[in-house]
mmCIF file of C-alpha atoms in Angstrom:
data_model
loop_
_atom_site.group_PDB
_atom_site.id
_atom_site.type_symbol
_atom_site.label_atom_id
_atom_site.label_comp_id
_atom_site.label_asym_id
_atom_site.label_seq_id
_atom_site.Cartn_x
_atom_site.Cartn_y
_atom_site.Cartn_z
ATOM 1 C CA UNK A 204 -24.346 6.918 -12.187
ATOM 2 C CA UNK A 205 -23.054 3.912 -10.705
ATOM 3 C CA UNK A 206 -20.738 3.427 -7.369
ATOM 4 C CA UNK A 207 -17.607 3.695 -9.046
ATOM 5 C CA UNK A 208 -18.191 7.062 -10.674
ATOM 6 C CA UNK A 209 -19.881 8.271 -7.660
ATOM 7 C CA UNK A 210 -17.352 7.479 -5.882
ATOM 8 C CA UNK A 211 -14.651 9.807 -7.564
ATOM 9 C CA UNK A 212 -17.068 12.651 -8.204
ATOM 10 C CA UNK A 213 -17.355 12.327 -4.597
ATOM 11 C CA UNK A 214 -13.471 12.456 -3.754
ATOM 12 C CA UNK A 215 -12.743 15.328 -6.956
ATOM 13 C CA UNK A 216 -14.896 17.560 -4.555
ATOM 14 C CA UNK A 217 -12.427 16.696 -2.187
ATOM 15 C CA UNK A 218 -13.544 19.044 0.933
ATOM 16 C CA UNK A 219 -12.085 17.031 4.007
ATOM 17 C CA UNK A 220 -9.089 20.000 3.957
ATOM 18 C CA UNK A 221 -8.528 23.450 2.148
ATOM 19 C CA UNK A 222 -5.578 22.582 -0.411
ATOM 20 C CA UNK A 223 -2.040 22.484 1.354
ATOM 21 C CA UNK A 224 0.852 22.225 -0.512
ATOM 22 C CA UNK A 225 3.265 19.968 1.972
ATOM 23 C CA UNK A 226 7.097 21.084 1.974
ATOM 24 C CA UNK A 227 9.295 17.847 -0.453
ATOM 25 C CA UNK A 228 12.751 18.574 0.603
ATOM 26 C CA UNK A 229 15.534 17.469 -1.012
ATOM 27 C CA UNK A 230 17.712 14.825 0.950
ATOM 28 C CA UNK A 231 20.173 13.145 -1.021
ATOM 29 C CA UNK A 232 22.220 11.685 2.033
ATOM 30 C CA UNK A 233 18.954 9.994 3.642
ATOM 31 C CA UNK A 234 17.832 9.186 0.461
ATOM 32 C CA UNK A 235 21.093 7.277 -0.034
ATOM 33 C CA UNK A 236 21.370 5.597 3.729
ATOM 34 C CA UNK A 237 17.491 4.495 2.947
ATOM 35 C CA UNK A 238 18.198 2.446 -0.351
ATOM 36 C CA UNK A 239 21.435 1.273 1.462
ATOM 37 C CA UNK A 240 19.314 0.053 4.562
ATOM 38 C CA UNK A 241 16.178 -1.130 2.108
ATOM 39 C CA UNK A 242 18.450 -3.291 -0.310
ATOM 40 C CA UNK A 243 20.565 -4.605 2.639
ATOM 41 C CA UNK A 244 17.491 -5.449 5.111
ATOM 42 C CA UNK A 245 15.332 -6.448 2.089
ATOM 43 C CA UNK A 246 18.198 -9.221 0.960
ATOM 44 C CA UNK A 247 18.883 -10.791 4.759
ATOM 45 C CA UNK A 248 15.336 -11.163 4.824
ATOM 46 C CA UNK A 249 14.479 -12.954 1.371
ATOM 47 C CA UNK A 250 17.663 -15.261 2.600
ATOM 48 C CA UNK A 251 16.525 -15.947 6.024
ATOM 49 C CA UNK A 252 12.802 -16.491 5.475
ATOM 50 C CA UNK A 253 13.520 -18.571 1.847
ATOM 51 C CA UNK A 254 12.147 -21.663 3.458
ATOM 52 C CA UNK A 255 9.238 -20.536 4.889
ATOM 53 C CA UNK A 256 8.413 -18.399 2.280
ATOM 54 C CA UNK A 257 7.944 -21.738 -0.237
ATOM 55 C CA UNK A 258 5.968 -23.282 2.318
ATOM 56 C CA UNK A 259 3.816 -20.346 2.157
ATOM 57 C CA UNK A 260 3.916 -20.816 -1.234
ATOM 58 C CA UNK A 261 2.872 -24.488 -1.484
ATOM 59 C CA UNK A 262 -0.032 -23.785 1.109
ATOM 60 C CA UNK A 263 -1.601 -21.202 -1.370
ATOM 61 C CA UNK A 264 -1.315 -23.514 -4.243
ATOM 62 C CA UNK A 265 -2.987 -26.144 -2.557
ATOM 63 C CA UNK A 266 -5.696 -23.999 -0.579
ATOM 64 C CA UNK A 267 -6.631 -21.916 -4.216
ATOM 65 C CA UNK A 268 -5.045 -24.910 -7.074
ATOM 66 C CA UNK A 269 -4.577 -23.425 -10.338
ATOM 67 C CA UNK A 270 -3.772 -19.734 -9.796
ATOM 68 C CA UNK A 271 -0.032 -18.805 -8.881
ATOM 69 C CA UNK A 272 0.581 -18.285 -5.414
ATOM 70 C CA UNK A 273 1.934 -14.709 -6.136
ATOM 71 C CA UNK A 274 -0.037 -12.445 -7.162
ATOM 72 C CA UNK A 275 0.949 -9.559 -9.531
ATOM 73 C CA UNK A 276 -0.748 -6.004 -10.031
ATOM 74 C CA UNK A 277 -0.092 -2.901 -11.655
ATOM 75 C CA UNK A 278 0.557 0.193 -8.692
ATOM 76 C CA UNK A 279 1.806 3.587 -9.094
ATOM 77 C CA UNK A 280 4.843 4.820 -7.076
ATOM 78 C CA UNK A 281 6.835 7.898 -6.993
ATOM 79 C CA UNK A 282 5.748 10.600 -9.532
ATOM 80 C CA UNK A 283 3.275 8.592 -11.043
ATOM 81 C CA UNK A 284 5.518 5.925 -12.164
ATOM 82 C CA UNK A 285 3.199 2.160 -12.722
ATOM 83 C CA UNK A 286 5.414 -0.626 -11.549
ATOM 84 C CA UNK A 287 4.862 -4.592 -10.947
ATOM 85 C CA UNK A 288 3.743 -4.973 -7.236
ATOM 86 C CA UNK A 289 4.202 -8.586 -6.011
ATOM 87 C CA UNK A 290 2.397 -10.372 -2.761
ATOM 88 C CA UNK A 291 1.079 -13.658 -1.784
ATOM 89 C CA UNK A 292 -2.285 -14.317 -3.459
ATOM 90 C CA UNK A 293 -4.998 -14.223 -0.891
ATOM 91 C CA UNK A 294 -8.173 -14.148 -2.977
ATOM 92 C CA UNK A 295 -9.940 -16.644 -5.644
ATOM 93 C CA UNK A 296 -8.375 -15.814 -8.701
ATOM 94 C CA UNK A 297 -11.042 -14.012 -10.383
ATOM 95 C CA UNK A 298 -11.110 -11.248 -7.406
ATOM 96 C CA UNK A 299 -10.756 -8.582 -9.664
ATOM 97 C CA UNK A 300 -13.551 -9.431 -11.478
ATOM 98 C CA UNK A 301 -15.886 -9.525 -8.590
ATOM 99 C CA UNK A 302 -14.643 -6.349 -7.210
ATOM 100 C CA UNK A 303 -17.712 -4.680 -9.225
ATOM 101 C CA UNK A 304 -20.158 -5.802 -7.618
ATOM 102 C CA UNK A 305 -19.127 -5.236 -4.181
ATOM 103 C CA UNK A 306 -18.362 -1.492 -4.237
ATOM 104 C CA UNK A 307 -21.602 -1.059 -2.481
ATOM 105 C CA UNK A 308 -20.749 -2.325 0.599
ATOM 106 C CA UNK A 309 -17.268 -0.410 0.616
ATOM 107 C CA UNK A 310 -16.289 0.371 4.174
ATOM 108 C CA UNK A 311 -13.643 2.890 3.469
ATOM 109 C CA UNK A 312 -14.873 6.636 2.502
ATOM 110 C CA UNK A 313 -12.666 7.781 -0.457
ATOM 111 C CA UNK A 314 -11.303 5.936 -3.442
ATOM 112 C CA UNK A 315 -10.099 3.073 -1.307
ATOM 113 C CA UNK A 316 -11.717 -0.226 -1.155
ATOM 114 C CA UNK A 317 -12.036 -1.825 2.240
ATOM 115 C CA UNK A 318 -14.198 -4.785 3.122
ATOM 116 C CA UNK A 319 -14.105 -6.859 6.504
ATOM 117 C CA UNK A 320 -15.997 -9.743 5.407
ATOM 118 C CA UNK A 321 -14.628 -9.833 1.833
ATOM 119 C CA UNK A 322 -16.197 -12.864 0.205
ATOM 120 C CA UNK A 323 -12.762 -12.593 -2.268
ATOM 121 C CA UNK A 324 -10.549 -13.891 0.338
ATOM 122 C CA UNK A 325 -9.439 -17.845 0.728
ATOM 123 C CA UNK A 326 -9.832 -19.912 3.599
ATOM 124 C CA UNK A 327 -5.736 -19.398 3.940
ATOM 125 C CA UNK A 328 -5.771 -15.760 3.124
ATOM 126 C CA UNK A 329 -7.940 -14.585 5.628
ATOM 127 C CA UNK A 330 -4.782 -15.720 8.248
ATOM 128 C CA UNK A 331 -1.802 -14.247 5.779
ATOM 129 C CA UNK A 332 -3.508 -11.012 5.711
ATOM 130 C CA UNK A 333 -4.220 -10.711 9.633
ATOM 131 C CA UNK A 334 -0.668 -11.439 10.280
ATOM 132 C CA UNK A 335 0.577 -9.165 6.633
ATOM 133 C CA UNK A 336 2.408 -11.992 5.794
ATOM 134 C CA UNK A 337 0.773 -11.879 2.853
ATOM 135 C CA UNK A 338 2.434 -8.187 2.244
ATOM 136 C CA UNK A 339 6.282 -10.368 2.403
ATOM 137 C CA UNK A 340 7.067 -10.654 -1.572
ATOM 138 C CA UNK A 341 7.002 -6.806 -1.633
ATOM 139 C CA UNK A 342 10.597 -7.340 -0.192
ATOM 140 C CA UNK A 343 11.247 -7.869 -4.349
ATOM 141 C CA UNK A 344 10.088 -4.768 -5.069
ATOM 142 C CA UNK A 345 12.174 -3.070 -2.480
ATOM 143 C CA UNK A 346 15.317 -4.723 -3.520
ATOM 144 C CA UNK A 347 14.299 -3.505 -7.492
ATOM 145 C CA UNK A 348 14.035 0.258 -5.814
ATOM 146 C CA UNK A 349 10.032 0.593 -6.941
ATOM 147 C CA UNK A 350 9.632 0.673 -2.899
ATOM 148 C CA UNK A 351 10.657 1.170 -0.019
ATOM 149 C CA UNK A 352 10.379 -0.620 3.609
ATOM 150 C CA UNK A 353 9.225 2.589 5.270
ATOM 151 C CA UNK A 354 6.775 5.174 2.990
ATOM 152 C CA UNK A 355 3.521 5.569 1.672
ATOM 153 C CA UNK A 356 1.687 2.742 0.682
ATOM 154 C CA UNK A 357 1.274 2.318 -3.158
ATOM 155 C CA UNK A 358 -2.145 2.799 -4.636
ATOM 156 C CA UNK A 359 -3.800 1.329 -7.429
ATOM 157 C CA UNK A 360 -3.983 3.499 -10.568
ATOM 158 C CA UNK A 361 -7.781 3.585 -10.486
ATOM 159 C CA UNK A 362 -7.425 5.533 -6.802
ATOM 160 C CA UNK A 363 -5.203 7.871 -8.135
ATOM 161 C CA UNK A 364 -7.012 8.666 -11.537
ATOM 162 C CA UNK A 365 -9.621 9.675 -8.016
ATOM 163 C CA UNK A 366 -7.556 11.685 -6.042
ATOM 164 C CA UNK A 367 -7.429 15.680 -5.927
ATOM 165 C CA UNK A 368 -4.651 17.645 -5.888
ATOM 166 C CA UNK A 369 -3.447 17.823 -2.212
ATOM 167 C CA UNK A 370 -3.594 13.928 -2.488
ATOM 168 C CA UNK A 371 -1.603 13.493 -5.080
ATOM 169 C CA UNK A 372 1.122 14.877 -3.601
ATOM 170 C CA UNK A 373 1.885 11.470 -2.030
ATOM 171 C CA UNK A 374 3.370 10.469 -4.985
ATOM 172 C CA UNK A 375 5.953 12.560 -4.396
ATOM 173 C CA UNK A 376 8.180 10.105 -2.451
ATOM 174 C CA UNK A 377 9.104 6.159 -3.009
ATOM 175 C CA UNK A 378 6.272 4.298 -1.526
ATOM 176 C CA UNK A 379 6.690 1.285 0.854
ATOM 177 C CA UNK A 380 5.414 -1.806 2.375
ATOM 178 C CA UNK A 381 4.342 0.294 6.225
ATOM 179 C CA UNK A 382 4.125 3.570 7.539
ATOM 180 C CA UNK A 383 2.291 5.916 10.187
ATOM 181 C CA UNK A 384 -1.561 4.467 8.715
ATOM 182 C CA UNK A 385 0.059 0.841 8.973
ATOM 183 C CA UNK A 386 0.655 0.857 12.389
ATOM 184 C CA UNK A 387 -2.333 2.143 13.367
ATOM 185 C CA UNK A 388 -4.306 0.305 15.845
ATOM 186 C CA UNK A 389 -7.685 -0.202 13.726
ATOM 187 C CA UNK A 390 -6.533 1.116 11.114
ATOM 188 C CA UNK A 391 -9.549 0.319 8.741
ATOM 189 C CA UNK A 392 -11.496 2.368 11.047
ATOM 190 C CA UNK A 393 -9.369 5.502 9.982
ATOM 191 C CA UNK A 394 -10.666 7.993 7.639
ATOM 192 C CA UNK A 395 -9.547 7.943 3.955
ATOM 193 C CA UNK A 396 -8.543 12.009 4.617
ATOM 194 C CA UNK A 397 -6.526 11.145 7.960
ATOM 195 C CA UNK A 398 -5.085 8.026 6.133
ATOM 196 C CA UNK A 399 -3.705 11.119 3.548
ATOM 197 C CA UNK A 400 -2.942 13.339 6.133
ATOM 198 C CA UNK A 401 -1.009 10.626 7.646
ATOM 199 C CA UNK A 402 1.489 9.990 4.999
ATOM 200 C CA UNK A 403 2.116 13.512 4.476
ATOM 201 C CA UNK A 404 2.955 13.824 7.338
ATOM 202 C CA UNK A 405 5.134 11.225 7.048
ATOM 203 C CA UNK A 406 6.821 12.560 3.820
ATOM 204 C CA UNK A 407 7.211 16.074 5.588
ATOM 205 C CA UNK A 408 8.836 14.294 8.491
ATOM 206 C CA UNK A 409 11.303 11.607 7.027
ATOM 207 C CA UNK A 410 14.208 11.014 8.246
ATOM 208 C CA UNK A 411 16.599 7.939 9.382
ATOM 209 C CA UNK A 412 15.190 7.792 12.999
ATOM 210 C CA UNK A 413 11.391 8.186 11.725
ATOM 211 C CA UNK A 414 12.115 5.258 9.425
ATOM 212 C CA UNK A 415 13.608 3.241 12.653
ATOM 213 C CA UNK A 416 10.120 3.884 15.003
#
């Protein structure tokens, strides 16, 4: 059995919480304010940072030549739905490809894959990513409604064809580019369950003024 398979038989016998089915309530006013705010806030912000946002650009091209300075992959958002997630590229272009033969020395527990000293990232990404400016062309897919500013981050489809039951259930809402795991001080250092528990929470506690904090 190699690490990949290990790892979901691993996270199938999910056993971090009995199963808890987390309250989705229907909110059709904050649901509207939220993709008023999102496409409003998303817009003033692909206006105002236009310039520096080619620079960016530029810098990637010239730091990793040959491979397009955004970077496109396949993520799964509310209900299951796949969608075209966008952000700056900070790895060699053959990352995926490599990935392989690093899940050994995966620091995250769970279907996640976290690595401090990733040997994937460029010279230039290492600084995008510590200051999640590399996370900034996601403000496209909040303006096309696959996500939000504020909600669970999207996962890859290979984590979810991983997750259990209770995990899936964060699915249930649009995801988005930070939430209560984002903020977290450390936040590599946090369990894959309390990452879960986390944005459950958060989907059990949404509202305008949780979305503000």
């Amino acid at each position: 059995m190699n690490k990949a398979d290990s790892v979901g038989t691993e996270n199938k016998e999910y056993s971090g919480k009995e199963f808890r089915k987390i309250h989705v309530r229907s909110k059709p006013v904050y649901d509207f304010f939220k993709r008023f705010f999102d496409f409003v806030i998303a817009l003033i912000m692909l206006v105002v940072l236009a310039i520096p946002l080619a620079v960016i650009a530029i810098i990637i091209v010239i730091d990793s030549p040959g491979a397009s300075p955004v970077y496109v992959q396949k993520r799964v958002g509310k209900n299951g739905r796949e969608f075209n997630f966008y952000k700056f590229r900070s790895m060699v272009p053959n990352a995926e490809s490599m990935l392989d033969s690093l899940l050994e020395q995966n620091e995250m527990d769970g279907p996640a894959f976290k690595m401090k000293d990733d040997p994937r990232i460029t010279r230039f990404g290492h600084i995008i990513r510590k200051t999640c400016i590399d996370e900034l062309p996601q403000l496209l897919n909040v303006i096309k409604g696959d996500m939000s500013l504020v909600g669970p981050r999207p996962p890859l489809p290979r984590e979810v064809a991983m997750y259990d039951e209770y995990q899936k259930q964060r699915l249930s809402v649009t995801p988005g580019i930070t939430c209560f795991w984002q903020v977290t001080p450390e936040r590599n250092t946090v369990s894959f369950d309390e990452w879960m528990e986390r944005d459950l929470r958060y989907i059990e506690e949404r509202r305008i003024k949780t979305d503000l904090i």
